[in-house]
């Protein structure tokens, strides 16, 4: 009977030690989660600013149609063709940056995280 009690006490001590280790790991993971939440919040704020700036740029940018007719002021932005500038006027200033593979502005809306 005494050996059973000793064994139970040993198992209980092991479980308490394991519980303390798990609690420490959970606290560390919670800190990581909180840090990631802050980063996500900061990224969402920055994203909203970028979307607003992009919308403002689109609204204020000079436009020229593909056939060359002007639909506002003429664009001072030269086209970028494989990194080389040419004299063709862009339809939109962001057109020459297509090599960056940026998502459309509707994809830049704040995340649902």
CSV table of N, CA and C in Angstrom, one decimal:
chain,number,residue,atom,x,y,z
A,1,UNK,N,0.8,-1.2,0.0
A,1,UNK,CA,0.0,0.0,0.0
A,1,UNK,C,0.9,1.3,0.0
A,2,UNK,N,1.9,1.2,0.8
A,2,UNK,CA,2.8,2.4,0.9
A,2,UNK,C,3.5,2.7,-0.5
A,3,UNK,N,3.8,1.6,-1.3
A,3,UNK,CA,4.4,1.9,-2.6
A,3,UNK,C,3.4,2.5,-3.5
A,4,UNK,N,2.2,2.2,-3.4
A,4,UNK,CA,1.1,2.8,-4.3
A,4,UNK,C,1.0,4.3,-4.0
A,5,UNK,N,1.0,4.7,-2.7
A,5,UNK,CA,0.9,6.1,-2.3
A,5,UNK,C,2.2,6.8,-2.8
A,6,UNK,N,3.4,6.2,-2.6
A,6,UNK,CA,4.6,6.9,-3.1
A,6,UNK,C,4.5,7.1,-4.6
A,7,UNK,N,4.0,6.1,-5.3
A,7,UNK,CA,3.9,6.2,-6.8
A,7,UNK,C,2.9,7.3,-7.1
A,8,UNK,N,1.8,7.3,-6.5
A,8,UNK,CA,0.8,8.4,-6.8
A,8,UNK,C,1.4,9.8,-6.5
A,9,UNK,N,2.2,9.9,-5.4
A,9,UNK,CA,2.8,11.2,-5.1
A,9,UNK,C,3.8,11.6,-6.2
A,10,UNK,N,4.6,10.6,-6.7
A,10,UNK,CA,5.5,10.9,-7.8
A,10,UNK,C,4.8,11.3,-9.0
A,11,UNK,N,3.8,10.6,-9.4
A,11,UNK,CA,3.0,10.9,-10.6
A,11,UNK,C,2.4,12.3,-10.5
A,12,UNK,N,1.9,12.6,-9.3
A,12,UNK,CA,1.3,13.9,-9.1
A,12,UNK,C,2.3,15.0,-9.2
A,13,UNK,N,3.5,14.8,-8.7
A,13,UNK,CA,4.6,15.8,-8.8
A,13,UNK,C,5.0,16.0,-10.3
A,14,UNK,N,5.0,14.8,-11.0
A,14,UNK,CA,5.4,14.9,-12.5
A,14,UNK,C,4.3,15.7,-13.2
A,15,UNK,N,3.0,15.4,-12.9
A,15,UNK,CA,1.9,16.2,-13.5
A,15,UNK,C,2.0,17.6,-13.2
A,16,UNK,N,2.3,18.0,-12.0
A,16,UNK,CA,2.3,19.4,-11.6
A,16,UNK,C,3.5,20.1,-12.4
A,17,UNK,N,4.6,19.4,-12.5
A,17,UNK,CA,5.8,20.0,-13.2
A,17,UNK,C,5.4,20.1,-14.7
A,18,UNK,N,4.8,19.1,-15.3
A,18,UNK,CA,4.4,19.2,-16.7
A,18,UNK,C,3.3,20.3,-16.9
A,19,UNK,N,2.4,20.5,-15.9
A,19,UNK,CA,1.4,21.5,-16.0
A,19,UNK,C,2.1,22.9,-16.0
A,20,UNK,N,3.1,23.1,-15.1
A,20,UNK,CA,3.8,24.4,-15.0
A,20,UNK,C,4.6,24.6,-16.3
A,21,UNK,N,5.2,23.6,-17.0
A,21,UNK,CA,5.8,23.8,-18.2
A,21,UNK,C,4.9,24.2,-19.3
A,22,UNK,N,3.7,23.5,-19.3
A,22,UNK,CA,2.7,23.8,-20.3
A,22,UNK,C,2.2,25.3,-20.1
A,23,UNK,N,2.0,25.7,-18.9
A,23,UNK,CA,1.5,27.0,-18.6
A,23,UNK,C,2.5,28.0,-19.1
A,24,UNK,N,3.8,27.8,-18.9
A,24,UNK,CA,4.8,28.7,-19.4
A,24,UNK,C,4.8,28.8,-20.9
A,25,UNK,N,4.7,27.6,-21.6
A,25,UNK,CA,4.6,27.6,-23.0
A,25,UNK,C,3.4,28.4,-23.5
A,26,UNK,N,2.3,28.2,-22.9
A,26,UNK,CA,1.0,28.9,-23.3
A,26,UNK,C,1.2,30.4,-23.1
A,27,UNK,N,1.8,30.8,-22.0
A,27,UNK,CA,2.0,32.3,-21.8
A,27,UNK,C,2.9,32.8,-22.9
A,28,UNK,N,4.0,32.1,-23.3
A,28,UNK,CA,4.9,32.6,-24.4
A,28,UNK,C,4.1,32.6,-25.7
A,29,UNK,N,3.3,31.6,-26.0
A,29,UNK,CA,2.6,31.6,-27.2
A,29,UNK,C,1.5,32.8,-27.2
A,30,UNK,N,0.9,33.1,-26.1
A,30,UNK,CA,0.0,34.1,-26.0
A,30,UNK,C,0.7,35.5,-26.3
A,31,UNK,N,1.9,35.7,-25.8
A,31,UNK,CA,2.6,36.9,-26.1
A,31,UNK,C,2.9,37.0,-27.6
A,32,UNK,N,3.2,35.9,-28.2
A,32,UNK,CA,3.5,35.9,-29.7
A,32,UNK,C,2.2,36.3,-30.4
A,33,UNK,N,1.1,35.7,-30.0
A,33,UNK,CA,-0.2,36.0,-30.6
A,33,UNK,C,-0.6,37.5,-30.4
A,34,UNK,N,-0.4,38.0,-29.2
A,34,UNK,CA,-0.7,39.4,-29.0
A,34,UNK,C,0.2,40.3,-29.9
A,35,UNK,N,1.5,39.9,-30.0
A,35,UNK,CA,2.4,40.7,-30.8
A,35,UNK,C,2.0,40.7,-32.3
A,36,UNK,N,1.5,39.5,-32.7
A,36,UNK,CA,1.0,39.4,-34.1
A,36,UNK,C,-0.2,40.1,-34.3
A,37,UNK,N,-1.1,40.2,-33.3
A,37,UNK,CA,-2.3,41.0,-33.4
A,37,UNK,C,-2.0,42.4,-33.6
A,38,UNK,N,-1.0,42.9,-32.8
A,38,UNK,CA,-0.6,44.3,-33.0
A,38,UNK,C,0.0,44.6,-34.4
A,39,UNK,N,0.8,43.7,-34.9
A,39,UNK,CA,1.3,43.8,-36.2
A,39,UNK,C,0.2,43.9,-37.3
A,40,UNK,N,-0.8,43.0,-37.1
A,40,UNK,CA,-1.9,43.0,-38.0
A,40,UNK,C,-2.7,44.3,-38.0
A,41,UNK,N,-2.9,44.8,-36.8
A,41,UNK,CA,-3.6,46.1,-36.6
A,41,UNK,C,-2.8,47.2,-37.3
A,42,UNK,N,-1.5,47.2,-37.1
A,42,UNK,CA,-0.7,48.2,-37.8
A,42,UNK,C,-0.7,48.1,-39.3
A,43,UNK,N,-0.6,46.8,-39.7
A,43,UNK,CA,-0.7,46.6,-41.2
A,43,UNK,C,-2.0,47.0,-41.8
A,44,UNK,N,-3.1,46.8,-41.0
A,44,UNK,CA,-4.4,47.2,-41.5
A,44,UNK,C,-4.5,48.7,-41.6
A,45,UNK,N,-4.0,49.4,-40.6
A,45,UNK,CA,-4.0,50.9,-40.6
A,45,UNK,C,-3.1,51.4,-41.8
A,46,UNK,N,-2.0,50.8,-42.0
A,46,UNK,CA,-1.1,51.2,-43.1
A,46,UNK,C,-1.8,50.8,-44.5
A,47,UNK,N,-2.5,49.7,-44.5
A,47,UNK,CA,-3.2,49.3,-45.7
A,47,UNK,C,-4.3,50.3,-46.0
A,48,UNK,N,-5.1,50.7,-45.0
A,48,UNK,CA,-6.1,51.7,-45.3
A,48,UNK,C,-5.6,53.0,-45.8
A,49,UNK,N,-4.4,53.4,-45.2
A,49,UNK,CA,-3.8,54.7,-45.7
A,49,UNK,C,-3.3,54.5,-47.2
A,50,UNK,N,-2.8,53.3,-47.5
A,50,UNK,CA,-2.3,53.1,-48.9
A,50,UNK,C,-3.5,53.0,-49.8
A,51,UNK,N,-4.6,52.4,-49.4
A,51,UNK,CA,-5.8,52.3,-50.3
A,51,UNK,C,-6.3,53.7,-50.5
A,52,UNK,N,-6.4,54.5,-49.5
A,52,UNK,CA,-6.9,55.9,-49.6
A,52,UNK,C,-5.9,56.7,-50.5
A,53,UNK,N,-4.6,56.5,-50.3
A,53,UNK,CA,-3.7,57.3,-51.2
A,53,UNK,C,-3.8,56.8,-52.6
A,54,UNK,N,-3.9,55.5,-52.9
A,54,UNK,CA,-4.1,55.0,-54.2
A,54,UNK,C,-5.4,55.5,-54.8
A,55,UNK,N,-6.5,55.6,-54.1
A,55,UNK,CA,-7.7,56.1,-54.6
A,55,UNK,C,-7.5,57.6,-55.0
A,56,UNK,N,-6.8,58.3,-54.1
A,56,UNK,CA,-6.6,59.7,-54.4
A,56,UNK,C,-5.7,59.9,-55.6
A,57,UNK,N,-4.7,59.1,-55.7
A,57,UNK,CA,-3.8,59.1,-56.9
A,57,UNK,C,-4.6,58.9,-58.2
A,58,UNK,N,-5.5,57.9,-58.1
A,58,UNK,CA,-6.3,57.5,-59.3
A,58,UNK,C,-7.2,58.7,-59.6
A,59,UNK,N,-7.8,59.3,-58.6
A,59,UNK,CA,-8.7,60.4,-58.8
A,59,UNK,C,-8.0,61.6,-59.3
A,60,UNK,N,-6.8,61.9,-58.9
A,60,UNK,CA,-6.1,63.1,-59.3
A,60,UNK,C,-5.2,62.9,-60.5
A,61,UNK,N,-5.0,61.7,-60.9
A,61,UNK,CA,-4.0,61.5,-61.9
A,61,UNK,C,-4.6,61.9,-63.3
A,62,UNK,N,-3.7,62.3,-64.2
A,62,UNK,CA,-4.2,62.7,-65.5
A,62,UNK,C,-4.4,61.3,-66.3
A,63,UNK,N,-5.4,61.4,-67.1
A,63,UNK,CA,-5.8,60.1,-67.8
A,63,UNK,C,-5.7,60.4,-69.3
A,64,UNK,N,-5.2,59.4,-70.1
A,64,UNK,CA,-5.2,59.5,-71.5
A,64,UNK,C,-5.7,58.1,-72.0
A,65,UNK,N,-6.5,58.1,-72.9
A,65,UNK,CA,-7.1,56.8,-73.5
A,65,UNK,C,-6.1,56.1,-74.3
A,66,UNK,N,-6.3,54.9,-74.6
A,66,UNK,CA,-5.3,54.1,-75.4
A,66,UNK,C,-5.2,54.6,-76.8
A,67,UNK,N,-6.3,55.3,-77.4
A,67,UNK,CA,-6.2,55.8,-78.7
A,67,UNK,C,-5.5,57.2,-78.7
A,68,UNK,N,-5.1,57.7,-77.6
A,68,UNK,CA,-4.4,58.9,-77.5
A,68,UNK,C,-5.2,60.2,-77.2
A,69,UNK,N,-6.5,60.1,-77.2
A,69,UNK,CA,-7.3,61.2,-76.8
A,69,UNK,C,-7.2,61.5,-75.3
A,70,UNK,N,-7.2,62.8,-75.0
A,70,UNK,CA,-7.0,63.2,-73.6
A,70,UNK,C,-8.4,63.3,-72.9
A,71,UNK,N,-8.4,62.7,-71.7
A,71,UNK,CA,-9.6,62.7,-70.9
A,71,UNK,C,-9.3,63.5,-69.6
A,72,UNK,N,-8.6,64.6,-69.7
A,72,UNK,CA,-8.2,65.4,-68.6
A,72,UNK,C,-6.8,66.0,-68.9
A,73,UNK,N,-6.0,66.2,-68.0
A,73,UNK,CA,-4.6,66.7,-68.3
A,73,UNK,C,-3.8,65.5,-68.9
A,74,UNK,N,-2.8,65.9,-69.7
A,74,UNK,CA,-2.0,64.8,-70.2
A,74,UNK,C,-1.0,64.3,-69.2
A,75,UNK,N,-0.7,63.0,-69.3
A,75,UNK,CA,0.1,62.4,-68.3
A,75,UNK,C,1.6,62.7,-68.5
A,76,UNK,N,2.3,63.1,-67.5
A,76,UNK,CA,3.7,63.3,-67.6
A,76,UNK,C,4.5,62.0,-67.4
A,77,UNK,N,3.9,60.9,-67.1
A,77,UNK,CA,4.5,59.7,-66.8
A,77,UNK,C,4.9,58.9,-68.0
A,78,UNK,N,6.2,58.6,-68.3
A,78,UNK,CA,6.5,57.8,-69.4
A,78,UNK,C,6.3,56.3,-69.1
A,79,UNK,N,6.1,55.5,-70.1
A,79,UNK,CA,5.9,54.1,-70.0
A,79,UNK,C,7.1,53.4,-69.6
A,80,UNK,N,7.0,52.3,-68.9
A,80,UNK,CA,8.2,51.5,-68.6
A,80,UNK,C,8.0,50.2,-69.3
A,81,UNK,N,9.0,49.8,-70.1
A,81,UNK,CA,8.9,48.6,-70.9
A,81,UNK,C,10.2,47.8,-70.6
A,82,UNK,N,10.0,46.7,-69.8
A,82,UNK,CA,11.1,45.9,-69.3
A,82,UNK,C,12.2,46.8,-68.6
A,83,UNK,N,11.8,47.8,-67.9
A,83,UNK,CA,12.7,48.6,-67.2
A,83,UNK,C,13.2,49.8,-68.0
A,84,UNK,N,12.9,49.9,-69.3
A,84,UNK,CA,13.4,50.9,-70.2
A,84,UNK,C,12.3,51.9,-70.4
A,85,UNK,N,12.6,53.2,-70.3
A,85,UNK,CA,11.5,54.2,-70.5
A,85,UNK,C,11.4,54.5,-72.0
A,86,UNK,N,10.1,54.8,-72.5
A,86,UNK,CA,10.0,55.2,-73.8
A,86,UNK,C,9.1,56.4,-73.8
A,87,UNK,N,8.7,57.0,-74.9
A,87,UNK,CA,8.0,58.3,-74.9
A,87,UNK,C,6.5,58.1,-74.9
A,88,UNK,N,6.0,56.8,-74.9
A,88,UNK,CA,4.6,56.6,-75.0
A,88,UNK,C,3.9,57.1,-73.6
A,89,UNK,N,2.8,57.7,-73.7
A,89,UNK,CA,2.1,58.2,-72.5
A,89,UNK,C,1.2,57.0,-72.0
A,90,UNK,N,1.3,56.8,-70.7
A,90,UNK,CA,0.5,55.8,-70.1
A,90,UNK,C,-1.0,56.2,-70.0
A,91,UNK,N,-1.8,55.2,-70.0
A,91,UNK,CA,-3.2,55.4,-69.7
A,91,UNK,C,-3.4,55.9,-68.2
A,92,UNK,N,-2.6,55.3,-67.4
A,92,UNK,CA,-2.6,55.6,-65.9
A,92,UNK,C,-1.2,55.5,-65.4
A,93,UNK,N,-0.8,56.4,-64.5
A,93,UNK,CA,0.6,56.4,-64.0
A,93,UNK,C,1.1,55.0,-63.5
A,94,UNK,N,0.1,54.2,-62.9
A,94,UNK,CA,0.5,52.9,-62.4
A,94,UNK,C,0.6,51.9,-63.4
A,95,UNK,N,0.2,52.1,-64.7
A,95,UNK,CA,0.3,51.1,-65.7
A,95,UNK,C,1.8,50.6,-65.9
A,96,UNK,N,2.7,51.5,-65.8
A,96,UNK,CA,4.1,51.2,-66.1
A,96,UNK,C,4.7,50.3,-65.0
A,97,UNK,N,4.0,50.1,-63.9
A,97,UNK,CA,4.5,49.4,-62.8
A,97,UNK,C,3.9,48.0,-62.7
A,98,UNK,N,3.3,47.5,-63.8
A,98,UNK,CA,2.7,46.2,-63.9
A,98,UNK,C,3.6,45.1,-63.6
A,99,UNK,N,4.9,45.3,-63.8
A,99,UNK,CA,5.9,44.3,-63.5
A,99,UNK,C,6.0,44.0,-62.1
A,100,UNK,N,5.5,44.8,-61.2
A,100,UNK,CA,5.5,44.6,-59.8
A,100,UNK,C,4.5,43.5,-59.3
A,101,UNK,N,3.5,43.2,-60.2
A,101,UNK,CA,2.5,42.2,-59.8
A,101,UNK,C,1.7,42.6,-58.6
A,102,UNK,N,1.4,43.9,-58.5
A,102,UNK,CA,0.6,44.3,-57.3
A,102,UNK,C,-0.9,43.9,-57.5
A,103,UNK,N,-1.5,43.6,-56.4
A,103,UNK,CA,-3.0,43.3,-56.5
A,103,UNK,C,-3.8,44.5,-56.7
A,104,UNK,N,-5.0,44.3,-57.3
A,104,UNK,CA,-5.9,45.4,-57.5
A,104,UNK,C,-6.3,46.0,-56.2
A,105,UNK,N,-6.7,47.3,-56.2
A,105,UNK,CA,-7.0,48.0,-55.0
A,105,UNK,C,-8.1,47.4,-54.2
A,106,UNK,N,-9.1,46.7,-54.9
A,106,UNK,CA,-10.1,46.0,-54.1
A,106,UNK,C,-9.6,44.9,-53.3
A,107,UNK,N,-8.4,44.3,-53.7
A,107,UNK,CA,-7.8,43.2,-53.0
A,107,UNK,C,-7.0,43.8,-51.8
A,108,UNK,N,-6.8,45.1,-51.7
A,108,UNK,CA,-6.0,45.7,-50.7
A,108,UNK,C,-6.9,46.2,-49.5
A,109,UNK,N,-8.1,45.9,-49.6
A,109,UNK,CA,-9.0,46.3,-48.5
A,109,UNK,C,-8.5,45.6,-47.2
A,110,UNK,N,-9.0,46.2,-46.1
A,110,UNK,CA,-8.5,45.6,-44.8
A,110,UNK,C,-8.8,44.1,-44.7
A,111,UNK,N,-7.9,43.4,-44.1
A,111,UNK,CA,-8.1,42.0,-44.0
A,111,UNK,C,-9.1,41.6,-42.9
A,112,UNK,N,-9.6,40.4,-42.9
A,112,UNK,CA,-10.6,40.0,-42.0
A,112,UNK,C,-10.0,39.3,-40.8
A,113,UNK,N,-8.7,39.4,-40.6
A,113,UNK,CA,-8.0,38.7,-39.5
A,113,UNK,C,-8.4,39.4,-38.2
